[in-house]
Amino acid sequence: MEMEKKSSSVSNMGAWAMNVVSSVGLIMANKELMSSSGFAFSFATTLTGFHFAVTAMVGMVSNASGLSASKHIPLWELLWFSLVANMSITGMNLSLMLNSVGFYQISKLSMIPVVCVMEWIIHNKNYSKEVKMSVVVVVIGVGVCTVTDVKINAKGFICACVAVFCTSLQQISIGSLQKKYSVGSFELLSKTAPIQAGSLLVLGPFIDYYLSGKVILNYNFVINAILFILLSCSLAVFCNISQYLCIGRFSATSFQVLGHMKTVCVLLLGWMLFDSELTVKNIFGMLVAVIGMVIYSWAVELEKKPNAKMSPHGKNSFTEEEFRLLNEGIETNPGRDAELGPLKV
């Protein structure tokens, strides 16, 4: 039993580390690819379509070689999820275009309470006062180090609301699909990636034209830009897989809270690699956010102890993963942010 717990903890840490490293690497690659000082590839939605296309191909190869199994999921559920996921991507892009960066960051922070409320409504999940306190500390810390100017307009506010709602619903829905149809993370990703890739590659160029006023066919695809696109797609595969791997291992709120560690990493790497400004305000906000994450981890472990005492024979009827899902809820991360780039990918 002790060895199984240690193995589970190592597996959880591995999935989370893979997500953080691949996400931060993806943001750094997109920064160079999309910035005006880099390759000025301003077609964020189409690039996301490339990401899912490569992910879909990896899934097909894995299924064909027998490395992963393909379980049945009703087509209408896959289509519904893909619609929500694509609205999340488009909504975030529009929100960043129409709103100030400060309001965009606030809308991202608002996903934590929105996910909490949705989990309470959908899964009847309750939170202890320690968890609530730690979430507030994390939100304050990340807000201090990321939020600058805050300007709001009607269109931007509507797009931000749509983006926050769809992203939160997507995070909860992926975990629900995994549990409902007893599919693994990679199997579910293999099912949804082709649909998202096809829809984004068809609609992406039109959305990007509306966002940037540029046509992708007119872009000069030099060899270095192509290499960075391939690097971005490769990192996106690991990012997508790790996000789905983390679905059943953390609650929706946990993934949101810990996900802000990527924001801290991005700020630090931006300062080290791209000469971004790092002020005392940024450093103070990072410290507060990290303290909040430590408190949150402690609060979650505190919540687990009463649950473990209530079911001493749980291992005979449930696997450790199923027990965690029943007690913590289900979720994923959106998390395909390009905080340092001009658009969200």
mmCIF file of N, CA and C in Angstrom, residues 181-236:
data_model
loop_
_atom_site.group_PDB
_atom_site.id
_atom_site.type_symbol
_atom_site.label_atom_id
_atom_site.label_comp_id
_atom_site.label_asym_id
_atom_site.label_seq_id
_atom_site.Cartn_x
_atom_site.Cartn_y
_atom_site.Cartn_z
ATOM 1 N N TYR A 181 -16.998 7.157 -19.731
ATOM 2 C CA TYR A 181 -16.757 6.109 -20.721
ATOM 3 C C TYR A 181 -15.523 5.265 -20.400
ATOM 4 N N SER A 182 -14.937 5.479 -19.225
ATOM 5 C CA SER A 182 -13.792 4.681 -18.767
ATOM 6 C C SER A 182 -12.663 4.662 -19.802
ATOM 7 N N VAL A 183 -12.332 5.835 -20.301
ATOM 8 C CA VAL A 183 -11.263 5.950 -21.283
ATOM 9 C C VAL A 183 -10.059 6.635 -20.652
ATOM 10 N N GLY A 184 -8.892 6.299 -21.140
ATOM 11 C CA GLY A 184 -7.683 6.938 -20.674
ATOM 12 C C GLY A 184 -7.528 8.321 -21.278
ATOM 13 N N SER A 185 -6.573 9.062 -20.737
ATOM 14 C CA SER A 185 -6.369 10.433 -21.188
ATOM 15 C C SER A 185 -5.980 10.500 -22.658
ATOM 16 N N PHE A 186 -5.035 9.651 -23.057
ATOM 17 C CA PHE A 186 -4.552 9.711 -24.435
ATOM 18 C C PHE A 186 -5.619 9.236 -25.419
ATOM 19 N N GLU A 187 -6.437 8.235 -25.016
ATOM 20 C CA GLU A 187 -7.503 7.752 -25.888
ATOM 21 C C GLU A 187 -8.522 8.853 -26.153
ATOM 22 N N LEU A 188 -8.874 9.602 -25.094
ATOM 23 C CA LEU A 188 -9.834 10.697 -25.267
ATOM 24 C C LEU A 188 -9.256 11.797 -26.141
ATOM 25 N N LEU A 189 -7.985 12.124 -25.925
ATOM 26 C CA LEU A 189 -7.329 13.141 -26.750
ATOM 27 C C LEU A 189 -7.289 12.713 -28.212
ATOM 28 N N SER A 190 -7.042 11.426 -28.467
ATOM 29 C CA SER A 190 -7.003 10.918 -29.839
ATOM 30 C C SER A 190 -8.363 11.050 -30.526
ATOM 31 N N LYS A 191 -9.444 10.984 -29.740
ATOM 32 C CA LYS A 191 -10.791 11.105 -30.296
ATOM 33 C C LYS A 191 -11.145 12.555 -30.618
ATOM 34 N N THR A 192 -10.753 13.473 -29.749
ATOM 35 C CA THR A 192 -11.171 14.871 -29.905
ATOM 36 C C THR A 192 -10.239 15.691 -30.793
ATOM 37 N N ALA A 193 -8.956 15.335 -30.833
ATOM 38 C CA ALA A 193 -7.974 16.130 -31.587
ATOM 39 C C ALA A 193 -8.299 16.246 -33.077
ATOM 40 N N PRO A 194 -8.696 15.167 -33.777
ATOM 41 C CA PRO A 194 -8.998 15.315 -35.209
ATOM 42 C C PRO A 194 -10.148 16.275 -35.486
ATOM 43 N N ILE A 195 -11.174 16.248 -34.636
ATOM 44 C CA ILE A 195 -12.324 17.140 -34.838
ATOM 45 C C ILE A 195 -11.905 18.588 -34.621
ATOM 46 N N GLN A 196 -11.147 18.837 -33.565
ATOM 47 C CA GLN A 196 -10.685 20.199 -33.306
ATOM 48 C C GLN A 196 -9.728 20.671 -34.390
ATOM 49 N N ALA A 197 -8.853 19.782 -34.840
ATOM 50 C CA ALA A 197 -7.901 20.157 -35.896
ATOM 51 C C ALA A 197 -8.634 20.545 -37.171
ATOM 52 N N GLY A 198 -9.598 19.717 -37.600
ATOM 53 C CA GLY A 198 -10.325 19.999 -38.835
ATOM 54 C C GLY A 198 -11.084 21.308 -38.772
ATOM 55 N N SER A 199 -11.794 21.541 -37.669
ATOM 56 C CA SER A 199 -12.587 22.769 -37.551
ATOM 57 C C SER A 199 -11.713 24.006 -37.443
ATOM 58 N N LEU A 200 -10.602 23.906 -36.705
ATOM 59 C CA LEU A 200 -9.729 25.068 -36.547
ATOM 60 C C LEU A 200 -8.956 25.382 -37.822
ATOM 61 N N LEU A 201 -8.568 24.365 -38.576
ATOM 62 C CA LEU A 201 -7.848 24.619 -39.826
ATOM 63 C C LEU A 201 -8.770 25.215 -40.892
ATOM 64 N N VAL A 202 -10.062 24.904 -40.812
ATOM 65 C CA VAL A 202 -11.020 25.485 -41.766
ATOM 66 C C VAL A 202 -11.398 26.911 -41.370
ATOM 67 N N LEU A 203 -11.712 27.103 -40.090
ATOM 68 C CA LEU A 203 -12.187 28.414 -39.631
ATOM 69 C C LEU A 203 -11.051 29.327 -39.184
ATOM 70 N N GLY A 204 -9.907 28.735 -38.795
ATOM 71 C CA GLY A 204 -8.802 29.516 -38.251
ATOM 72 C C GLY A 204 -8.327 30.666 -39.125
ATOM 73 N N PRO A 205 -8.072 30.433 -40.426
ATOM 74 C CA PRO A 205 -7.605 31.535 -41.269
ATOM 75 C C PRO A 205 -8.568 32.722 -41.316
ATOM 76 N N PHE A 206 -9.874 32.449 -41.281
ATOM 77 C CA PHE A 206 -10.862 33.539 -41.297
ATOM 78 C C PHE A 206 -10.855 34.294 -39.962
ATOM 79 N N ILE A 207 -10.747 33.544 -38.850
ATOM 80 C CA ILE A 207 -10.691 34.193 -37.538
ATOM 81 C C ILE A 207 -9.415 35.015 -37.413
ATOM 82 N N ASP A 208 -8.298 34.470 -37.884
ATOM 83 C CA ASP A 208 -7.024 35.195 -37.811
ATOM 84 C C ASP A 208 -7.033 36.445 -38.691
ATOM 85 N N TYR A 209 -7.729 36.365 -39.817
ATOM 86 C CA TYR A 209 -7.836 37.549 -40.676
ATOM 87 C C TYR A 209 -8.618 38.650 -39.964
ATOM 88 N N TYR A 210 -9.670 38.240 -39.246
ATOM 89 C CA TYR A 210 -10.447 39.221 -38.481
ATOM 90 C C TYR A 210 -9.618 39.807 -37.347
ATOM 91 N N LEU A 211 -8.786 38.977 -36.721
ATOM 92 C CA LEU A 211 -7.984 39.429 -35.588
ATOM 93 C C LEU A 211 -6.799 40.298 -35.994
ATOM 94 N N SER A 212 -6.130 39.910 -37.084
ATOM 95 C CA SER A 212 -4.882 40.599 -37.445
ATOM 96 C C SER A 212 -4.944 41.370 -38.756
ATOM 97 N N GLY A 213 -5.975 41.084 -39.574
ATOM 98 C CA GLY A 213 -6.066 41.732 -40.874
ATOM 99 C C GLY A 213 -5.076 41.185 -41.885
ATOM 100 N N LYS A 214 -4.478 40.014 -41.592
ATOM 101 C CA LYS A 214 -3.489 39.412 -42.483
ATOM 102 C C LYS A 214 -3.986 38.063 -42.990
ATOM 103 N N VAL A 215 -3.561 37.715 -44.199
ATOM 104 C CA VAL A 215 -3.935 36.443 -44.823
ATOM 105 C C VAL A 215 -2.751 35.492 -44.704
ATOM 106 N N ILE A 216 -3.010 34.294 -44.219
ATOM 107 C CA ILE A 216 -1.921 33.350 -43.974
ATOM 108 C C ILE A 216 -1.225 32.925 -45.266
ATOM 109 N N LEU A 217 -1.946 32.937 -46.387
ATOM 110 C CA LEU A 217 -1.339 32.557 -47.667
ATOM 111 C C LEU A 217 -0.280 33.555 -48.118
ATOM 112 N N ASN A 218 -0.359 34.775 -47.578
ATOM 113 C CA ASN A 218 0.622 35.799 -47.934
ATOM 114 C C ASN A 218 1.855 35.784 -47.026
ATOM 115 N N TYR A 219 1.851 34.907 -46.024
ATOM 116 C CA TYR A 219 2.978 34.859 -45.089
ATOM 117 C C TYR A 219 4.183 34.206 -45.762
ATOM 118 N N ASN A 220 5.364 34.749 -45.494
ATOM 119 C CA ASN A 220 6.601 34.237 -46.061
ATOM 120 C C ASN A 220 7.144 33.110 -45.171
ATOM 121 N N PHE A 221 6.895 31.871 -45.557
ATOM 122 C CA PHE A 221 7.311 30.724 -44.765
ATOM 123 C C PHE A 221 8.800 30.415 -45.013
ATOM 124 N N VAL A 222 9.671 31.164 -44.327
ATOM 125 C CA VAL A 222 11.104 30.888 -44.422
ATOM 126 C C VAL A 222 11.408 29.634 -43.608
ATOM 127 N N ILE A 223 12.560 29.047 -43.846
ATOM 128 C CA ILE A 223 12.899 27.767 -43.227
ATOM 129 C C ILE A 223 12.929 27.860 -41.709
ATOM 130 N N ASN A 224 13.445 28.967 -41.151
ATOM 131 C CA ASN A 224 13.509 29.109 -39.696
ATOM 132 C C ASN A 224 12.121 29.212 -39.074
ATOM 133 N N ALA A 225 11.220 29.903 -39.768
ATOM 134 C CA ALA A 225 9.846 30.010 -39.278
ATOM 135 C C ALA A 225 9.174 28.640 -39.282
ATOM 136 N N ILE A 226 9.420 27.857 -40.336
ATOM 137 C CA ILE A 226 8.855 26.498 -40.421
ATOM 138 C C ILE A 226 9.390 25.626 -39.292
ATOM 139 N N LEU A 227 10.691 25.767 -38.988
ATOM 140 C CA LEU A 227 11.277 24.989 -37.902
ATOM 141 C C LEU A 227 10.644 25.347 -36.560
ATOM 142 N N PHE A 228 10.375 26.628 -36.351
ATOM 143 C CA PHE A 228 9.746 27.034 -35.101
ATOM 144 C C PHE A 228 8.285 26.581 -35.040
ATOM 145 N N ILE A 229 7.604 26.550 -36.185
ATOM 146 C CA ILE A 229 6.240 26.020 -36.211
ATOM 147 C C ILE A 229 6.244 24.543 -35.837
ATOM 148 N N LEU A 230 7.209 23.792 -36.384
ATOM 149 C CA LEU A 230 7.330 22.373 -36.049
ATOM 150 C C LEU A 230 7.677 22.186 -34.566
ATOM 151 N N LEU A 231 8.553 23.043 -34.033
ATOM 152 C CA LEU A 231 8.891 22.982 -32.614
ATOM 153 C C LEU A 231 7.655 23.269 -31.761
ATOM 154 N N SER A 232 6.894 24.285 -32.159
ATOM 155 C CA SER A 232 5.667 24.628 -31.433
ATOM 156 C C SER A 232 4.681 23.472 -31.448
ATOM 157 N N CYS A 233 4.526 22.820 -32.606
ATOM 158 C CA CYS A 233 3.603 21.681 -32.721
ATOM 159 C C CYS A 233 4.072 20.501 -31.867
ATOM 160 N N SER A 234 5.382 20.255 -31.850
ATOM 161 C CA SER A 234 5.926 19.148 -31.053
ATOM 162 C C SER A 234 5.698 19.377 -29.569
ATOM 163 N N LEU A 235 5.962 20.596 -29.111
ATOM 164 C CA LEU A 235 5.737 20.916 -27.706
ATOM 165 C C LEU A 235 4.247 20.859 -27.369
ATOM 166 N N ALA A 236 3.403 21.250 -28.322
ATOM 167 C CA ALA A 236 1.953 21.230 -28.091
ATOM 168 C C ALA A 236 1.450 19.805 -27.886
#
